Short mmCIF file of C-alpha atoms and ligand atoms in Angstrom, two decimals:
data_model
loop_
_atom_site.label_atom_id
_atom_site.label_comp_id
_atom_site.label_asym_id
_atom_site.label_seq_id
_atom_site.Cartn_x
_atom_site.Cartn_y
_atom_site.Cartn_z
CA UNK G 1 165.30 176.06 203.29
CA UNK G 2 163.15 179.09 202.51
CA UNK G 3 162.38 179.82 198.86
CA UNK G 4 159.99 181.94 196.81
CA UNK G 5 157.52 179.73 194.94
CA UNK G 6 154.99 180.41 192.24
CA UNK G 7 151.39 179.49 193.07
CA UNK G 8 149.52 181.17 190.21
CA UNK G 9 149.19 184.60 188.65
CA UNK G 10 150.22 187.28 191.17
CA UNK G 11 150.49 184.68 193.88
CA UNK G 12 154.04 183.98 195.05
CA UNK G 13 154.88 182.74 198.55
CA UNK G 14 157.97 182.18 200.63
CA UNK G 15 157.80 178.60 201.86
CA UNK G 16 159.95 175.91 203.39
CA UNK G 17 161.15 173.36 200.82
CA UNK G 18 163.83 170.63 200.87
CA UNK G 19 167.42 171.87 200.51
CA UNK G 20 168.88 171.30 197.03
CA UNK G 21 171.31 168.39 196.66
CA UNK G 22 174.19 167.75 194.26
CA UNK G 23 172.69 165.81 191.34
CA UNK G 24 175.80 165.55 189.14
CA UNK G 25 179.57 165.55 189.65
CA UNK G 26 179.79 168.93 187.91
CA UNK G 27 177.25 170.64 190.24
CA UNK G 28 177.78 173.01 193.12
CA UNK G 29 175.45 174.24 195.85
CA UNK G 30 175.54 177.99 196.50
CA UNK G 31 174.37 179.58 199.74
CA UNK G 32 172.67 182.75 198.51
CA UNK G 33 173.78 186.02 200.11
CA UNK G 34 171.89 188.36 197.73
CA UNK G 35 169.37 187.99 194.94
CA UNK G 36 167.11 190.32 192.97
CA UNK G 37 163.79 190.52 191.18
CA UNK G 38 164.29 191.03 187.44
CA UNK G 39 161.87 192.76 185.07
CA UNK G 40 161.45 189.47 183.25
CA UNK G 41 160.36 187.83 186.53
CA UNK G 42 157.24 189.98 186.33
CA UNK G 43 156.00 188.00 183.35
CA UNK G 44 156.29 184.84 185.41
CA UNK G 45 154.50 186.65 188.21
CA UNK G 46 151.71 187.67 185.84
CA UNK G 47 151.24 184.06 184.78
CA UNK G 48 152.18 184.83 181.17
CA UNK G 49 154.86 182.17 180.84
CA UNK G 50 153.63 178.73 179.80
CA UNK G 51 155.27 175.66 181.35
CA UNK G 52 155.72 177.45 184.68
CA UNK G 53 154.25 175.17 187.30
CA UNK G 54 152.78 175.66 190.74
CA UNK G 55 155.55 175.25 193.31
CA UNK G 56 158.39 176.31 190.99
CA UNK G 57 161.11 178.38 192.68
CA UNK G 58 161.76 181.68 190.88
CA UNK G 59 164.81 183.93 190.57
CA UNK G 60 167.76 184.13 188.18
CA UNK G 61 169.83 186.99 189.60
CA UNK G 62 171.75 185.71 192.59
CA UNK G 63 175.15 185.33 194.20
CA UNK G 64 176.58 183.77 197.28
CA UNK G 65 179.08 181.46 198.88
CA UNK G 66 179.92 178.00 197.58
CA UNK G 67 178.74 175.45 200.12
CA UNK G 68 179.51 172.18 198.38
CA UNK G 69 180.97 171.01 195.05
CA UNK G 70 180.63 167.78 193.06
CA UNK G 71 183.63 165.50 192.59
CA UNK G 72 184.33 166.66 189.00
CA UNK G 73 184.42 170.38 189.87
CA UNK G 74 187.92 171.87 189.52
CA UNK G 75 187.78 175.66 189.35
CA UNK G 76 185.70 176.56 192.35
CA UNK G 77 185.70 175.34 195.94
CA UNK G 78 183.81 175.51 199.20
CA UNK G 79 183.94 179.00 200.63
CA UNK G 80 184.45 180.83 197.32
CA UNK G 81 182.32 183.89 196.76
CA UNK G 82 180.59 183.77 193.36
CA UNK G 83 178.11 185.54 191.10
CA UNK G 84 176.16 183.06 188.97
CA UNK G 85 175.16 184.02 185.37
CA UNK G 86 171.41 183.72 184.76
CA UNK G 87 171.86 181.42 181.78
CA UNK G 88 173.30 177.96 182.30
CA UNK G 89 176.05 176.89 179.90
CA UNK G 90 177.99 173.65 179.52
CA UNK G 91 181.19 175.29 178.26
CA UNK G 92 181.84 172.55 175.76
CA UNK G 93 179.19 172.44 173.00
CA UNK G 94 179.30 173.95 169.48
CA UNK G 95 177.76 177.21 170.78
CA UNK G 96 179.67 177.58 174.06
CA UNK G 97 182.94 177.08 172.17
CA UNK G 98 181.97 180.04 169.98
CA UNK G 99 181.24 182.19 173.06
CA UNK G 100 177.51 182.03 172.29
CA UNK G 101 176.82 181.12 175.87
CA UNK G 102 173.09 181.87 175.95
CA UNK G 103 172.60 179.43 173.08
CA UNK G 104 174.17 176.42 174.84
CA UNK G 105 172.92 173.18 173.35
CA UNK G 106 173.33 170.99 176.43
CA UNK G 107 171.95 172.85 179.42
CA UNK G 108 168.24 172.66 178.63
CA UNK G 109 166.86 169.19 179.39
CA UNK G 110 163.48 170.28 178.02
CA UNK G 111 164.87 171.53 174.71
CA UNK G 112 162.00 169.91 172.79
CA UNK G 113 159.49 172.32 174.38
CA UNK G 114 161.50 175.36 173.31
CA UNK G 115 162.31 173.91 169.88
CA UNK G 116 158.60 173.67 169.18
CA UNK G 117 158.32 177.38 169.91
CA UNK G 118 161.49 178.78 168.34
CA UNK G 119 162.84 176.18 165.92
CA UNK G 120 165.76 175.51 168.29
CA UNK G 121 166.26 175.78 172.04
CA UNK G 122 168.26 178.45 173.87
CA UNK G 123 170.23 177.61 177.03
CA UNK G 124 168.57 176.59 180.28
CA UNK G 125 167.79 179.41 182.71
CA UNK G 126 167.47 179.47 186.48
CA UNK G 127 163.90 179.83 187.73
CA UNK G 128 162.32 180.46 184.35
CA UNK G 129 159.75 177.75 183.61
CA UNK G 130 160.13 174.23 182.29
CA UNK G 131 160.55 175.32 178.67
CA UNK G 132 163.89 176.79 179.81
CA UNK G 133 164.97 173.71 181.69
CA UNK G 134 162.86 173.68 184.84
CA UNK G 135 165.79 174.67 187.10
CA UNK G 136 164.88 175.90 190.60
CA UNK G 137 165.80 179.58 190.88
CA UNK G 138 167.84 181.79 193.18
CA UNK G 139 165.22 183.61 195.24
CA UNK G 140 166.04 181.05 197.87
CA UNK G 141 168.54 180.30 200.61
CA UNK G 142 170.38 177.69 198.52
CA UNK G 143 170.64 176.88 194.80
CA UNK G 144 172.03 173.95 192.82
CA UNK G 145 174.24 175.26 190.00
CA UNK G 146 174.99 172.81 187.14
CA UNK G 147 178.35 172.91 185.27
CA UNK G 148 179.83 174.77 188.24
CA UNK G 149 183.23 175.30 186.58
CA UNK G 150 181.56 177.28 183.80
CA UNK G 151 178.70 179.00 185.60
CA UNK G 152 180.36 181.29 188.10
CA UNK G 153 182.37 184.48 188.33
CA UNK G 154 184.61 184.44 191.37
CA UNK G 155 184.58 187.60 193.50
CA UNK G 156 187.98 188.00 195.08
CA UNK G 157 187.70 191.68 195.98
CA UNK G 158 186.01 193.33 198.93
CA UNK G 159 183.33 194.85 196.70
CA UNK G 160 179.87 194.49 198.25
CA UNK G 161 177.21 192.10 197.01
CA UNK G 162 175.16 195.05 195.79
CA UNK G 163 178.05 196.30 193.68
CA UNK G 164 178.71 193.01 191.88
CA UNK G 165 175.36 191.17 191.81
CA UNK G 166 174.17 192.64 188.51
CA UNK G 167 177.05 191.38 186.36
CA UNK G 168 175.12 188.06 186.39
CA UNK G 169 172.26 189.55 184.37
CA UNK G 170 171.11 193.13 183.91
CA UNK G 171 174.47 194.95 183.78
CA UNK G 172 175.82 192.39 181.29
CA UNK G 173 172.56 192.68 179.34
CA UNK G 174 172.70 196.48 179.12
CA UNK G 175 176.39 196.35 178.19
CA UNK G 176 176.00 193.72 175.48
CA UNK G 177 173.14 195.70 173.93
CA UNK G 178 175.63 198.49 173.21
CA UNK G 179 178.73 196.38 172.62
CA UNK G 180 177.17 194.54 169.67
CA UNK G 181 176.51 197.90 167.98
CA UNK G 182 180.19 198.72 167.50
CA UNK G 183 179.94 202.27 168.88
CA UNK G 184 182.09 204.84 167.09
CA UNK G 185 183.54 207.96 168.70
CA UNK G 186 180.94 210.70 168.56
CA UNK G 187 177.92 208.41 168.20
CA UNK G 188 174.54 209.36 169.62
CA UNK G 189 172.78 206.47 171.37
CA UNK G 190 169.05 206.54 172.19
CA UNK G 191 167.61 204.07 174.69
CA UNK G 192 163.90 203.26 175.01
CA UNK G 193 163.03 202.21 178.55
CA UNK G 194 164.84 203.42 181.69
CA UNK G 195 164.43 200.34 183.81
CA UNK G 196 167.61 198.65 185.06
CA UNK G 197 168.70 197.33 181.64
CA UNK G 198 168.06 200.68 179.97
CA UNK G 199 170.02 202.56 182.65
CA UNK G 200 172.95 200.17 182.25
CA UNK G 201 172.77 200.54 178.46
CA UNK G 202 173.07 204.33 178.87
CA UNK G 203 176.05 203.95 181.19
CA UNK G 204 177.66 201.39 178.90
CA UNK G 205 177.22 203.58 175.83
CA UNK G 206 179.24 206.32 177.50
CA UNK G 207 181.88 203.83 178.66
CA UNK G 208 182.18 202.58 175.08
CA UNK G 209 182.68 206.02 173.54
CA UNK G 210 179.27 207.49 172.70
CA UNK G 211 179.22 211.29 172.58
CA UNK G 212 175.66 211.66 173.77
CA UNK G 213 173.00 209.39 175.25
CA UNK G 214 169.25 209.99 175.15
CA UNK G 215 166.75 208.28 177.48
CA UNK G 216 163.10 207.68 176.56
CA UNK G 217 160.52 206.72 179.21
CA UNK G 218 157.40 208.08 180.90
CA UNK G 219 158.15 207.58 184.60
CA UNK G 220 159.62 210.84 186.01
CA UNK G 221 161.82 209.08 188.58
CA UNK G 222 163.38 206.87 185.92
CA UNK G 223 164.05 209.78 183.58
CA UNK G 224 165.55 211.67 186.50
CA UNK G 225 167.90 208.79 187.30
CA UNK G 226 168.89 208.60 183.63
CA UNK G 227 169.63 212.31 183.65
CA UNK G 228 171.48 212.56 186.95
CA UNK G 229 173.32 209.21 187.04
CA UNK G 230 173.80 208.46 183.33
CA UNK G 231 174.21 212.00 181.91
CA UNK G 232 171.32 211.29 179.55
CA UNK G 233 169.06 213.77 177.78
CA UNK G 234 165.57 212.67 178.92
CA UNK G 235 162.50 212.48 176.67
CA UNK G 236 159.07 211.82 178.16
CA UNK G 237 157.27 209.98 175.38
CA UNK G 238 153.88 210.94 176.72
CA UNK G 239 154.68 214.61 176.49
CA UNK G 240 156.64 214.88 173.25
CA UNK G 241 156.89 213.50 169.72
CA UNK G 242 159.86 211.23 170.27
CA UNK G 243 160.92 210.91 166.63
CA UNK G 244 160.79 214.67 166.07
CA UNK G 245 162.78 215.43 169.23
CA UNK G 246 165.38 212.82 168.29
CA UNK G 247 165.78 214.47 164.87
CA UNK G 248 166.22 217.88 166.46
CA UNK G 249 168.95 216.48 168.71
CA UNK G 250 170.86 214.83 165.83
CA UNK G 251 171.03 217.40 163.01
CA UNK G 252 167.96 215.86 161.42
CA UNK G 253 169.58 212.45 160.90
CA UNK G 254 168.39 210.40 163.87
CA UNK G 255 170.48 208.55 166.48
CA UNK G 256 173.31 206.32 165.23
CA UNK G 257 172.24 203.57 167.62
CA UNK G 258 168.73 202.89 168.93
CA UNK G 259 168.21 200.43 171.77
CA UNK G 260 164.89 198.85 172.73
CA UNK G 261 165.38 198.08 176.43
CA UNK G 262 161.66 197.56 176.94
CA UNK G 263 161.13 194.28 175.13
CA UNK G 264 158.10 192.09 174.91
CA UNK G 265 159.29 189.59 177.48
CA UNK G 266 156.25 187.39 177.14
CA UNK G 267 156.54 183.81 176.03
CA UNK G 268 153.56 182.01 174.60
CA UNK G 269 152.11 178.57 174.42
CA UNK G 270 151.70 178.55 170.68
CA UNK G 271 151.62 181.70 168.63
CA UNK G 272 147.93 182.48 169.00
CA UNK G 273 148.10 182.37 172.78
CA UNK G 274 151.04 184.70 172.77
CA UNK G 275 149.48 187.06 170.28
CA UNK G 276 146.24 187.19 172.24
CA UNK G 277 148.00 187.89 175.50
CA UNK G 278 149.79 190.84 173.99
CA UNK G 279 146.59 192.18 172.52
CA UNK G 280 144.93 191.81 175.91
CA UNK G 281 147.73 193.50 177.77
CA UNK G 282 147.27 197.01 179.03
CA UNK G 283 149.48 199.89 180.13
CA UNK G 284 153.18 199.36 179.60
CA UNK G 285 152.73 196.15 177.73
CA UNK G 286 150.76 197.68 174.89
CA UNK G 287 153.54 200.28 174.64
CA UNK G 288 156.19 197.68 174.19
CA UNK G 289 155.97 197.01 170.43
CA UNK G 290 155.65 200.77 170.06
CA UNK G 291 159.18 201.17 171.40
CA UNK G 292 160.65 198.80 168.82
CA UNK G 293 158.73 200.40 165.94
CA UNK G 294 159.84 203.85 167.07
CA UNK G 295 163.45 202.72 167.36
CA UNK G 296 163.40 201.48 163.76
CA UNK G 297 161.69 204.63 162.48
CA UNK G 298 163.96 206.98 164.43
CA UNK G 299 167.32 205.35 163.69
CA UNK G 300 169.51 207.18 161.20
CA UNK G 301 170.17 205.63 157.79
CA UNK G 302 172.82 202.94 158.09
CA UNK G 303 172.46 202.84 161.88
CA UNK G 304 171.96 199.95 164.29
CA UNK G 305 168.89 198.92 166.27
CA UNK G 306 169.69 196.69 169.23
CA UNK G 307 167.14 194.71 171.23
CA UNK G 308 168.19 193.48 174.69
CA UNK G 309 164.54 193.11 175.76
CA UNK G 310 163.10 189.62 175.54
CA UNK G 311 160.61 188.82 172.78
CA UNK G 312 158.61 185.63 172.63
CA UNK G 313 156.69 185.49 169.38
CA UNK G 314 155.69 187.39 166.22
CA UNK G 315 155.03 191.12 166.45
CA UNK G 316 152.40 193.15 164.73
CA UNK G 317 153.14 195.95 162.25
CA UNK G 318 156.90 195.72 162.39
CA UNK G 319 158.25 198.33 159.92
CA UNK G 320 160.53 195.92 158.12
CA UNK G 321 160.47 198.06 154.96
CA UNK G 322 161.88 201.00 156.91
CA UNK G 323 164.65 198.81 158.32
CA UNK G 324 165.45 197.52 154.82
CA UNK G 325 165.35 200.81 152.96
CA UNK G 326 167.40 202.64 155.58
CA UNK G 327 169.98 199.87 155.55
CA UNK G 328 169.71 199.25 159.28
CA UNK G 329 171.58 196.58 161.18
CA UNK G 330 169.47 194.68 163.72
CA UNK G 331 171.08 193.09 166.76
CA UNK G 332 169.30 191.03 169.41
CA UNK G 333 169.34 187.99 171.62
CA UNK G 334 169.68 186.75 175.14
CA UNK G 335 172.80 187.91 176.89
CA UNK G 336 176.03 185.96 176.54
CA UNK G 337 176.60 186.74 180.20
CA UNK G 338 179.76 184.63 180.54
CA UNK G 339 181.43 186.73 177.83
CA UNK G 340 180.84 190.04 179.62
CA UNK G 341 180.64 189.48 183.38
CA UNK G 342 184.40 189.11 184.13
CA UNK G 343 185.31 192.28 182.21
CA UNK G 344 182.50 194.22 183.87
CA UNK G 345 183.71 193.09 187.28
CA UNK G 346 187.07 194.65 186.41
CA UNK G 347 185.41 197.91 185.46
CA UNK G 348 183.55 197.93 188.80
CA UNK G 349 186.77 197.18 190.70
CA UNK G 350 188.51 200.01 188.82
CA UNK G 351 185.81 202.42 189.99
CA UNK G 352 184.42 203.13 186.51
CA UNK G 353 180.89 202.33 187.65
CA UNK G 354 179.01 201.35 190.81
CA UNK G 355 175.98 199.37 189.61
CA UNK G 356 174.24 199.64 192.98
CA UNK G 357 172.94 203.09 191.96
CA UNK G 358 169.78 201.46 190.53
CA UNK G 359 168.69 199.82 193.82
CA UNK G 360 165.63 201.46 195.35
CA UNK G 361 164.40 198.68 197.66
CA UNK G 362 166.26 196.32 199.98
CA UNK G 363 164.08 193.60 201.49
CA UNK G 364 164.46 190.33 203.34
CA UNK G 365 163.74 187.20 201.28
CA UNK G 366 160.65 186.68 203.45
CA UNK G 367 159.30 189.97 202.05
CA UNK G 368 159.75 188.89 198.43
CA UNK G 369 155.99 188.77 197.70
CA UNK G 370 155.79 192.43 198.73
CA UNK G 371 158.83 193.11 196.52
CA UNK G 372 157.02 191.64 193.50
CA UNK G 373 153.96 193.76 194.19
CA UNK G 374 155.95 196.98 194.57
CA UNK G 375 158.01 196.30 191.44
CA UNK G 376 155.02 195.18 189.35
CA UNK G 377 153.07 198.33 190.09
CA UNK G 378 156.09 200.66 190.19
CA UNK G 379 155.02 201.71 193.69
CA UNK G 380 157.28 203.92 195.81
CA UNK G 381 159.38 204.81 192.77
CA UNK G 382 160.57 201.23 192.56
CA UNK G 383 163.34 200.56 190.04
CA UNK G 384 165.17 197.57 191.52
CA UNK G 385 164.51 195.25 194.45
CA UNK G 386 167.36 193.35 196.10
CA UNK G 387 166.53 190.53 198.52
CA UNK G 388 168.70 189.13 201.29
CA UNK G 389 168.02 185.66 202.68
ZN1 ZN S 401 166.73 188.85 184.17
ZN1 ZN S 402 177.12 174.53 175.83
#
C-alpha cells in the first residue's frame, strides 16, 4: 500500500509499504477513504517528538471502510463505514470504565517510555511516535485498528466524509474544551488560536449556550473565518492589547471562560531537551506560552481556563499566583474522543453544524508532503488539509 512515512525533520515521503495485517482477534483493518493533517502532526514533521523513528507512518485523523475484522470483533463488520478516534482505548480498564478514554491503561505497549516523562502513560495514539505506542498511522491506504469494537464510530447516514471526519479528533477536541467548562447562559467565551480546534471551540461554545464568543489570533484569514462562520468578535493580538480589549468587551470583568487552543504541542526527551527546544523555537511557537499566560491573566475572577492544546513539559513564568488568587478553575487534557464523537455526529446529522467549513485544501495522498509544507508555513491561507488515498 501507499503510506506517508517520516524520514527526518521536514522530510516526509509517500512510499510503498507492506499492507497491515490483523495482529489480534480484536483488530480490524480499515481501508482509508479520507484522512487529514492535524496541527499536532506538524511537531512530528518538525522532528520535535522524541521516539519517532525513520519509516514511521504518520496520521491520526482518518476514516474509511472496514475491510477485515478479527475473530473476536462483534460490533463492526466488513463493509461498515467508520470514523476512528485518534486515541486508542481498550474499553475495559479502570480509566475506560470511567469514560476517561484518552487515559486508557492498556493501549500503550510502550507505557514505560511515557511514564518516565509524565509519571504515568496516556493511551496509545495512531501515528504519534513510539512513546505513544508506535502504532502506524492513518495517512495511508489501510490501517490496523486495535480493539475494533471500541475504536470506531459507525457512519450510517449519507453525510460525506468531509462532514464527519473531524469527530475523530479536532471537532471533539474543540467541543470538549468548552464542555468541561460548564458554560452558563450568558457566558462570554474567549478562544486563543483560530486554527481548526479554536474554530470548533468557538462553534461549540455557541452550541452550548454562550452569549458571546471572542477569537484571538494574528492571521487575517483565520480571524475572518472566526467572524463569518463562528459569529466571533475578532481580536488581532499583534494590533491590540488583548487583555484591555477583553475587559472592554466584558464590563471590566474579563471573559467567564478562556480557552488556550494554541498549546505547546511539543514533547521532549527529558525536560531539558524539551525546554531548550521551546526556547529555540521561533514565530508561533514562542507565542504559545504567551497565550496560556494571557488566558490566565484575562479570565474573570472565579472563571475557567481550559487547555485543549497539547503540552509536553514544564512551562516558564506560568502565573500560578494569578490563577490562585482569582480562584480560577483549570481544565485540560487529551480529548476523550469516544465520549463526544457519537453525540457530535448526531448534531451534524441534525444540521446544527457542518464541520467541513474549515477545509481549505483537498489533496491526493500522494501529495501529502506538499500538504505538510503548505500547512506548516500557512501558505495559501491554509487552515486544514484533507487527503484522499
Ligand atoms: Zn490531532
Ligand atoms: Zn482502557
